[in-house]
Amino acid sequence: MVIQPKIRGFICTNAHPVGCAEHIKEQMEYVKKCGPVANGPKNVLVIGASTGYGLASRITAAFGSGANTLGIFFEKEPSDSKTGSAGWYNTAAFEQAANAAGLWNKHINGDAFTDELKSQAIDIIRSEMGKIDLVVYSLAAPRRKDPVTGEVFSSVLKPIGQSYTARTLNTSKREIEDVSVEPANDDEIYQTVKVMGGEDWERWLSQLDAAGVLADNCQTVAYTYIGKELTWPIYGKATIGKAKEDLDRAAAAITAKLADKKGKAYVASLKALVTQASSAIPIMPLYISLLYRVMKEEGSHEGCIEQINGLFRQGLYSNTPIMDDAGRLRMDGKELSAHIQQAVKELWGQVTTDSIDTLTDYKGYHNEFLRLFGFGYAHVDYDADVSPMVPLQNIVG
């Protein structure tokens, strides 16, 4: 079939297998160019391994450290009439490259919140990997079913305490407009924390530890975004921010639980980037478009792979990691520097629908959004007849 992007709002409903393979190739080549990660991991579990920061983590572990990787994700398989999801094709491209390099890799496609999947992962680790020395937790999901009670919780993107009105970039209409969001009630805050907080991360590590499949001196990391004043009302000081605060609680609890094997849990704060998740958050498309312009002009812009490659080399496997007073690993220093934030604020007040192309990097934002789904690559022929049926050889179950 000929595969062209089908965009609805902030979602692209299809993906291009050849373009996704290019997306993976770019990231692998960047990591390889940087050389081996000194004292890097050897057996890695990535929970949320098929897109964004989780995918970049798997690529960095494999091609920067020669690690065996088990990836967990929830992706749509292709059929004769429909493409698979981008994460499916990303994993297929990763698998092909890892196989060619002689790197052990397997994947589980399913609901990472369930205890059944956790048990399945533990069985594979025990029988085929040995002990895990790094667990990456990079899930972004709208709902979670509690494995004990069976109750289903749903997350919301709302401010806390009072309603919030701000400018945003409506990517469907390509217009600057105001968006208003009513404050979350207590139950919505609670449910968002249950979905996006640290409870499931903690449960994963507890079960891995109980099964005896964690190595001495193992590390685990979960990803967050902290931001500054412009994004705090809808992110840092909102329901998502409250959930991300719970990651700090979970990190402390996990570290305490793993004390006997000198294990450590970290929260890593990363840069704002175009991801499937960030595209859905009010004001973030405008903020990111402005941020990209400012940081690209300065020469300090980084994408997913640059951030995660840096995290491995300057954070997780460094003797002098960049950390804040709360013990978080920080890779967002360039974005949050005073001069970058001031430049973004000034443009924020000036931009109109007519000046989107001159005052923002919306073209860069939109192209990066397309690339998440394998589109927007100049050397890929999007008029060519392509089979959507790309298999995963190393998928389990």
Short mmCIF file of C-alpha atoms in Angstrom, two decimals:
data_model
loop_
_atom_site.label_atom_id
_atom_site.label_comp_id
_atom_site.label_asym_id
_atom_site.label_seq_id
_atom_site.Cartn_x
_atom_site.Cartn_y
_atom_site.Cartn_z
CA MET A 1 0.00 0.00 0.00
CA VAL A 2 0.98 3.66 -0.37
CA ILE A 3 1.27 5.05 3.16
CA GLN A 4 0.69 8.76 3.72
CA PRO A 5 0.24 10.34 7.17
CA LYS A 6 -3.31 10.40 8.59
CA ILE A 7 -3.39 13.07 11.29
CA ARG A 8 -6.34 13.66 13.60
CA GLY A 9 -5.77 16.43 16.11
CA PHE A 10 -2.57 15.61 18.00
CA ILE A 11 -2.48 11.97 16.85
CA CYS A 12 -1.17 10.32 13.71
CA THR A 13 -3.22 7.15 13.22
CA ASN A 14 -0.78 5.31 10.96
CA ALA A 15 2.96 4.83 10.54
CA HIS A 16 5.50 4.17 7.79
CA PRO A 17 7.78 1.16 8.29
CA VAL A 18 10.60 2.47 6.09
CA GLY A 19 10.53 5.90 7.74
CA CYS A 20 10.49 4.35 11.23
CA ALA A 21 13.57 2.33 10.27
CA GLU A 22 15.28 5.60 9.30
CA HIS A 23 14.28 7.06 12.67
CA ILE A 24 16.00 4.16 14.44
CA LYS A 25 19.04 4.28 12.16
CA GLU A 26 19.66 7.95 12.98
CA GLN A 27 19.59 7.26 16.71
CA MET A 28 21.82 4.20 16.50
CA GLU A 29 24.40 6.04 14.42
CA TYR A 30 24.49 8.90 16.92
CA VAL A 31 25.14 6.56 19.86
CA LYS A 32 27.79 4.59 17.97
CA LYS A 33 29.55 7.83 16.99
CA CYS A 34 29.87 8.69 20.70
CA GLY A 35 31.75 5.47 21.43
CA PRO A 36 31.21 2.94 24.24
CA VAL A 37 29.52 3.96 27.52
CA ALA A 38 32.19 3.44 30.17
CA ASN A 39 31.07 0.85 32.75
CA GLY A 40 27.63 0.78 31.12
CA PRO A 41 24.86 -1.78 31.74
CA LYS A 42 24.88 -5.33 30.41
CA ASN A 43 21.36 -6.64 31.08
CA VAL A 44 18.62 -4.07 30.70
CA LEU A 45 14.84 -4.13 31.14
CA VAL A 46 13.04 -1.22 29.45
CA ILE A 47 9.39 -0.78 30.43
CA GLY A 48 7.92 1.42 27.72
CA ALA A 49 10.57 0.57 25.12
CA SER A 50 9.06 1.39 21.74
CA THR A 51 8.88 5.19 21.46
CA GLY A 52 10.38 8.39 22.84
CA TYR A 53 12.75 8.32 25.79
CA GLY A 54 12.20 4.61 26.48
CA LEU A 55 13.18 3.71 22.93
CA ALA A 56 16.22 5.98 23.12
CA SER A 57 17.19 4.22 26.36
CA ARG A 58 17.04 0.82 24.70
CA ILE A 59 19.10 2.03 21.74
CA THR A 60 21.70 3.63 24.02
CA ALA A 61 21.98 0.53 26.21
CA ALA A 62 22.35 -1.80 23.23
CA PHE A 63 24.54 0.20 20.87
CA GLY A 64 26.43 2.23 23.47
CA SER A 65 27.03 -0.55 25.96
CA GLY A 66 26.46 -3.82 24.09
CA ALA A 67 23.64 -4.66 26.50
CA ASN A 68 21.10 -7.45 26.27
CA THR A 69 17.68 -5.79 26.31
CA LEU A 70 14.16 -6.93 27.13
CA GLY A 71 11.60 -4.39 25.94
CA ILE A 72 8.04 -4.06 27.23
CA PHE A 73 5.44 -2.13 25.23
CA PHE A 74 1.80 -2.06 24.13
CA GLU A 75 1.70 -1.59 20.36
CA LYS A 76 -0.62 -2.34 17.45
CA GLU A 77 0.39 -5.16 15.11
CA PRO A 78 0.01 -4.51 11.37
CA SER A 79 -2.51 -6.22 9.11
CA ASP A 80 -2.88 -6.49 5.34
CA SER A 81 -5.14 -3.44 5.31
CA LYS A 82 -3.76 -1.31 8.17
CA THR A 83 -0.33 -0.26 9.28
CA GLY A 84 1.04 -1.19 12.65
CA SER A 85 1.79 1.51 15.19
CA ALA A 86 5.05 3.44 15.05
CA GLY A 87 6.30 1.59 18.13
CA TRP A 88 5.84 -1.74 16.36
CA TYR A 89 7.93 -0.63 13.39
CA ASN A 90 10.51 1.07 15.64
CA THR A 91 10.98 -2.22 17.48
CA ALA A 92 11.23 -4.19 14.24
CA ALA A 93 14.03 -1.89 13.04
CA PHE A 94 15.77 -2.08 16.41
CA GLU A 95 15.46 -5.86 16.41
CA GLN A 96 16.96 -6.20 12.93
CA ALA A 97 19.95 -4.03 13.85
CA ALA A 98 20.47 -5.72 17.22
CA ASN A 99 20.28 -9.17 15.65
CA ALA A 100 22.85 -8.14 13.04
CA ALA A 101 25.15 -6.88 15.82
CA GLY A 102 24.78 -10.13 17.78
CA LEU A 103 22.91 -8.41 20.65
CA TRP A 104 20.34 -10.48 22.54
CA ASN A 105 16.93 -8.81 22.41
CA LYS A 106 13.38 -9.89 23.09
CA HIS A 107 10.08 -8.06 23.53
CA ILE A 108 6.73 -8.48 25.25
CA ASN A 109 3.72 -6.72 23.76
CA GLY A 110 1.07 -6.23 26.43
CA ASP A 111 -0.16 -4.30 29.45
CA ALA A 112 2.85 -3.55 31.66
CA PHE A 113 0.56 -2.71 34.58
CA THR A 114 -0.53 -6.36 35.00
CA ASP A 115 1.14 -8.81 37.34
CA GLU A 116 0.82 -11.48 34.63
CA LEU A 117 3.11 -9.55 32.31
CA LYS A 118 5.53 -8.87 35.15
CA SER A 119 5.70 -12.62 35.82
CA GLN A 120 6.26 -13.31 32.12
CA ALA A 121 9.13 -10.82 32.06
CA ILE A 122 10.69 -12.35 35.16
CA ASP A 123 10.57 -15.84 33.59
CA ILE A 124 12.41 -14.59 30.50
CA ILE A 125 15.00 -12.73 32.57
CA ARG A 126 15.64 -15.75 34.78
CA SER A 127 15.90 -18.26 31.94
CA GLU A 128 17.68 -16.18 29.27
CA MET A 129 19.33 -13.08 30.73
CA GLY A 130 20.64 -13.70 34.21
CA LYS A 131 20.40 -10.67 36.48
CA ILE A 132 19.29 -7.20 35.46
CA ASP A 133 21.60 -4.27 36.22
CA LEU A 134 19.39 -1.49 34.81
CA VAL A 135 15.60 -1.07 34.79
CA VAL A 136 14.24 1.86 32.77
CA TYR A 137 10.65 2.88 33.54
CA SER A 138 9.22 5.03 30.74
CA LEU A 139 5.48 4.43 30.56
CA ALA A 140 2.94 7.00 29.36
CA ALA A 141 -0.62 5.69 29.57
CA PRO A 142 -4.05 7.29 30.01
CA ARG A 143 -5.46 4.47 32.15
CA ARG A 144 -4.31 1.81 34.59
CA LYS A 145 -6.10 -1.16 36.09
CA ASP A 146 -5.07 -1.83 39.67
CA PRO A 147 -3.74 -5.42 39.72
CA VAL A 148 -5.02 -6.00 43.27
CA THR A 149 -8.49 -4.41 43.30
CA GLY A 150 -9.29 -4.49 39.59
CA GLU A 151 -10.33 -0.84 39.71
CA VAL A 152 -9.57 1.18 36.57
CA PHE A 153 -8.06 4.65 37.06
CA SER A 154 -7.92 7.40 34.42
CA SER A 155 -5.53 10.34 34.27
CA VAL A 156 -6.47 13.93 33.41
CA LEU A 157 -4.47 16.96 32.23
CA LYS A 158 -5.74 19.70 34.54
CA PRO A 159 -4.41 22.46 36.78
CA ILE A 160 -4.77 22.25 40.55
CA GLY A 161 -6.48 24.87 42.71
CA GLN A 162 -7.86 27.19 40.05
CA SER A 163 -8.78 27.27 36.40
CA TYR A 164 -6.09 28.13 33.90
CA THR A 165 -6.23 30.11 30.67
CA ALA A 166 -3.22 30.48 28.42
CA ARG A 167 -2.14 30.76 24.84
CA THR A 168 -1.63 27.60 22.85
CA LEU A 169 -0.83 26.51 19.33
CA ASN A 170 -3.74 24.58 17.88
CA THR A 171 -1.87 22.21 15.58
CA SER A 172 -5.04 21.10 13.78
CA LYS A 173 -6.00 24.63 12.75
CA ARG A 174 -2.45 25.97 12.82
CA GLU A 175 -3.63 28.94 14.87
CA ILE A 176 -2.66 30.67 18.10
CA GLU A 177 -5.63 30.65 20.45
CA ASP A 178 -6.51 30.70 24.13
CA VAL A 179 -7.21 27.48 25.95
CA SER A 180 -9.02 27.30 29.28
CA VAL A 181 -8.88 24.29 31.58
CA GLU A 182 -10.93 23.85 34.74
CA PRO A 183 -9.15 22.68 37.90
CA ALA A 184 -9.05 19.04 38.86
CA ASN A 185 -11.03 17.77 41.83
CA ASP A 186 -9.47 15.58 44.50
CA ASP A 187 -10.56 12.33 42.85
CA GLU A 188 -9.07 13.35 39.50
CA ILE A 189 -5.78 14.18 41.20
CA TYR A 190 -5.82 10.85 43.02
CA GLN A 191 -6.57 8.90 39.83
CA THR A 192 -3.86 10.69 37.86
CA VAL A 193 -1.30 9.81 40.53
CA LYS A 194 -2.48 6.18 40.45
CA VAL A 195 -1.89 6.05 36.68
CA MET A 196 1.19 8.22 36.19
CA GLY A 197 2.85 8.16 39.60
CA GLY A 198 5.40 5.75 41.01
CA GLU A 199 3.18 2.95 42.25
CA ASP A 200 3.63 0.65 39.26
CA TRP A 201 7.38 1.40 39.02
CA GLU A 202 7.66 0.41 42.68
CA ARG A 203 5.63 -2.74 42.05
CA TRP A 204 7.89 -3.76 39.16
CA LEU A 205 11.04 -3.40 41.27
CA SER A 206 9.47 -5.17 44.24
CA GLN A 207 8.56 -8.19 42.12
CA LEU A 208 11.90 -8.25 40.31
CA ASP A 209 13.69 -8.13 43.65
CA ALA A 210 11.52 -10.84 45.18
CA ALA A 211 12.24 -13.06 42.18
CA GLY A 212 15.99 -12.64 42.70
CA VAL A 213 16.69 -11.29 39.20
CA LEU A 214 18.29 -7.96 40.15
CA ALA A 215 22.06 -7.69 40.20
CA ASP A 216 24.09 -6.16 43.01
CA ASN A 217 24.58 -2.41 42.44
CA CYS A 218 21.63 -2.39 40.03
CA GLN A 219 20.09 0.92 39.03
CA THR A 220 16.61 1.93 37.98
CA VAL A 221 15.45 5.22 36.51
CA ALA A 222 12.08 6.81 35.78
CA TYR A 223 11.68 9.91 33.65
CA THR A 224 10.01 13.19 34.49
CA TYR A 225 9.66 16.73 33.22
CA ILE A 226 9.84 19.64 35.68
CA GLY A 227 9.88 22.77 33.53
CA LYS A 228 9.65 26.40 34.68
CA GLU A 229 7.07 29.16 35.13
CA LEU A 230 5.58 29.02 31.63
CA THR A 231 4.64 25.35 31.89
CA TRP A 232 4.08 24.98 35.63
CA PRO A 233 0.32 25.79 35.64
CA ILE A 234 -0.52 22.91 33.28
CA TYR A 235 2.44 20.63 33.96
CA GLY A 236 4.66 21.05 36.99
CA LYS A 237 1.98 22.40 39.37
CA ALA A 238 -0.87 20.42 37.81
CA THR A 239 -2.18 16.85 37.94
CA ILE A 240 0.74 15.51 35.89
CA GLY A 241 3.18 17.30 38.17
CA LYS A 242 1.51 15.81 41.23
CA ALA A 243 1.88 12.35 39.70
CA LYS A 244 5.52 13.00 38.85
CA GLU A 245 6.14 14.11 42.45
CA ASP A 246 5.07 10.61 43.43
CA LEU A 247 8.02 9.30 41.45
CA ASP A 248 10.30 10.94 44.04
CA ARG A 249 8.48 9.05 46.80
CA ALA A 250 8.78 5.80 44.86
CA ALA A 251 12.49 6.36 44.15
CA ALA A 252 13.21 6.68 47.86
CA ALA A 253 11.13 3.60 48.68
CA ILE A 254 12.82 1.51 45.96
CA THR A 255 16.31 2.60 47.04
CA ALA A 256 15.50 1.62 50.62
CA LYS A 257 14.17 -1.77 49.49
CA LEU A 258 17.28 -2.47 47.42
CA ALA A 259 19.72 -1.40 50.13
CA ASP A 260 20.94 -4.96 50.73
CA LYS A 261 22.21 -5.18 47.15
CA LYS A 262 23.29 -1.50 47.04
CA GLY A 263 20.69 -0.76 44.38
CA LYS A 264 19.67 2.80 43.54
CA ALA A 265 16.53 4.34 42.08
CA TYR A 266 16.66 7.71 40.34
CA VAL A 267 14.21 10.12 38.82
CA ALA A 268 15.73 11.84 35.79
CA SER A 269 14.37 15.21 34.65
CA LEU A 270 14.62 15.57 30.90
CA LYS A 271 14.11 18.30 28.31
CA ALA A 272 10.74 19.18 26.75
CA LEU A 273 10.50 17.43 23.38
CA VAL A 274 7.95 16.51 20.75
CA THR A 275 6.53 13.15 21.81
CA GLN A 276 3.17 11.47 21.37
CA ALA A 277 2.44 12.32 25.01
CA SER A 278 3.57 15.98 25.02
CA SER A 279 1.53 16.75 21.89
CA ALA A 280 -1.64 16.15 23.90
CA ILE A 281 -0.82 18.61 26.70
CA PRO A 282 -2.32 22.12 26.40
CA ILE A 283 0.26 24.89 25.71
CA MET A 284 3.12 22.42 25.15
CA PRO A 285 3.04 22.59 21.31
CA LEU A 286 3.49 26.39 21.50
CA TYR A 287 6.09 26.21 24.26
CA ILE A 288 8.11 23.53 22.47
CA SER A 289 7.91 25.36 19.12
CA LEU A 290 9.30 28.50 20.75
CA LEU A 291 11.89 26.56 22.75
CA TYR A 292 13.12 24.81 19.61
CA ARG A 293 13.61 28.12 17.85
CA VAL A 294 15.58 29.64 20.73
CA MET A 295 17.73 26.59 21.43
CA LYS A 296 18.45 25.85 17.76
CA GLU A 297 19.56 29.45 17.23
CA GLU A 298 21.91 29.09 20.20
CA GLY A 299 23.09 25.65 19.06
CA SER A 300 22.04 23.96 22.29
CA HIS A 301 19.03 21.96 21.05
CA GLU A 302 18.94 18.24 21.81
CA GLY A 303 16.52 15.49 20.86
CA CYS A 304 15.56 12.26 22.63
CA ILE A 305 18.69 10.33 21.76
CA GLU A 306 21.06 13.18 22.69
CA GLN A 307 19.33 13.55 26.06
CA ILE A 308 19.40 9.84 26.91
CA ASN A 309 22.89 9.29 25.58
CA GLY A 310 23.96 12.17 27.83
CA LEU A 311 22.04 10.71 30.78
CA PHE A 312 23.89 7.40 30.50
CA ARG A 313 27.32 9.02 30.15
CA GLN A 314 26.94 12.05 32.46
CA GLY A 315 24.39 10.68 34.92
CA LEU A 316 23.76 6.97 35.46
CA TYR A 317 27.31 5.84 34.66
CA SER A 318 29.28 8.88 35.76
CA ASN A 319 31.25 9.38 38.95
CA THR A 320 30.12 13.03 38.98
CA PRO A 321 26.45 13.00 37.93
CA ILE A 322 24.49 16.24 37.57
CA MET A 323 21.97 16.11 40.43
CA ASP A 324 19.66 18.51 42.25
CA ASP A 325 19.00 18.84 45.97
CA ALA A 326 16.18 16.29 45.74
CA GLY A 327 18.56 13.66 44.35
CA ARG A 328 17.16 13.77 40.80
CA LEU A 329 19.44 13.40 37.80
CA ARG A 330 19.14 16.59 35.72
CA MET A 331 19.51 16.75 31.95
CA ASP A 332 17.27 19.80 31.51
CA GLY A 333 19.76 22.48 32.55
CA LYS A 334 20.14 24.05 29.10
CA GLU A 335 16.38 24.39 28.61
CA LEU A 336 15.81 25.86 32.07
CA SER A 337 18.70 28.32 31.98
CA ALA A 338 17.58 31.89 32.64
CA HIS A 339 18.47 33.32 29.23
CA ILE A 340 16.65 30.55 27.32
CA GLN A 341 13.52 30.90 29.45
CA GLN A 342 13.56 34.70 29.13
CA ALA A 343 13.85 34.48 25.34
CA VAL A 344 10.91 32.05 25.20
CA LYS A 345 8.82 34.33 27.45
CA GLU A 346 9.44 37.33 25.22
CA LEU A 347 8.41 35.44 22.09
CA TRP A 348 5.41 33.95 23.93
CA GLY A 349 3.89 37.40 24.31
CA GLN A 350 4.54 38.38 20.69
CA VAL A 351 3.51 35.39 18.61
CA THR A 352 0.26 35.47 16.63
CA THR A 353 -1.25 33.16 14.05
CA ASP A 354 0.29 35.33 11.31
CA SER A 355 3.77 35.16 12.83
CA ILE A 356 3.94 31.44 13.66
CA ASP A 357 6.50 30.76 10.93
CA THR A 358 8.72 33.72 11.81
CA LEU A 359 8.62 33.65 15.63
CA THR A 360 8.43 29.91 16.30
CA ASP A 361 10.01 26.76 14.94
CA TYR A 362 6.63 25.25 14.17
CA LYS A 363 8.00 23.76 10.95
CA GLY A 364 10.64 21.95 13.01
CA TYR A 365 8.03 20.93 15.59
CA HIS A 366 5.69 19.56 12.92
CA ASN A 367 8.45 17.71 11.10
CA GLU A 368 9.63 16.11 14.32
CA PHE A 369 6.04 15.09 15.07
CA LEU A 370 5.84 13.44 11.63
CA ARG A 371 9.14 11.65 12.22
CA LEU A 372 7.70 9.99 15.32
CA PHE A 373 5.54 8.02 12.88
CA GLY A 374 8.13 7.51 10.15
CA PHE A 375 7.11 10.44 7.96
CA GLY A 376 9.00 13.59 6.97
CA TYR A 377 12.25 11.96 5.80
CA ALA A 378 13.40 13.58 2.53
CA HIS A 379 15.04 10.41 1.17
CA VAL A 380 12.06 8.10 1.82
CA ASP A 381 9.69 7.66 -1.15
CA TYR A 382 6.25 8.09 0.38
CA ASP A 383 4.57 7.40 -2.98
CA ALA A 384 6.09 3.92 -3.15
CA ASP A 385 4.06 0.77 -2.62
CA VAL A 386 5.12 -0.59 0.79
CA SER A 387 4.00 -3.69 2.67
CA PRO A 388 2.77 -2.87 6.18
CA MET A 389 3.45 -6.47 7.25
CA VAL A 390 6.71 -6.17 9.15
CA PRO A 391 7.14 -9.04 11.63
CA LEU A 392 8.78 -9.11 15.05
CA GLN A 393 10.87 -12.27 15.26
CA ASN A 394 11.83 -11.94 18.92
CA ILE A 395 8.42 -11.20 20.40
CA VAL A 396 7.41 -13.42 23.30
CA GLY A 397 3.89 -14.71 23.87
#
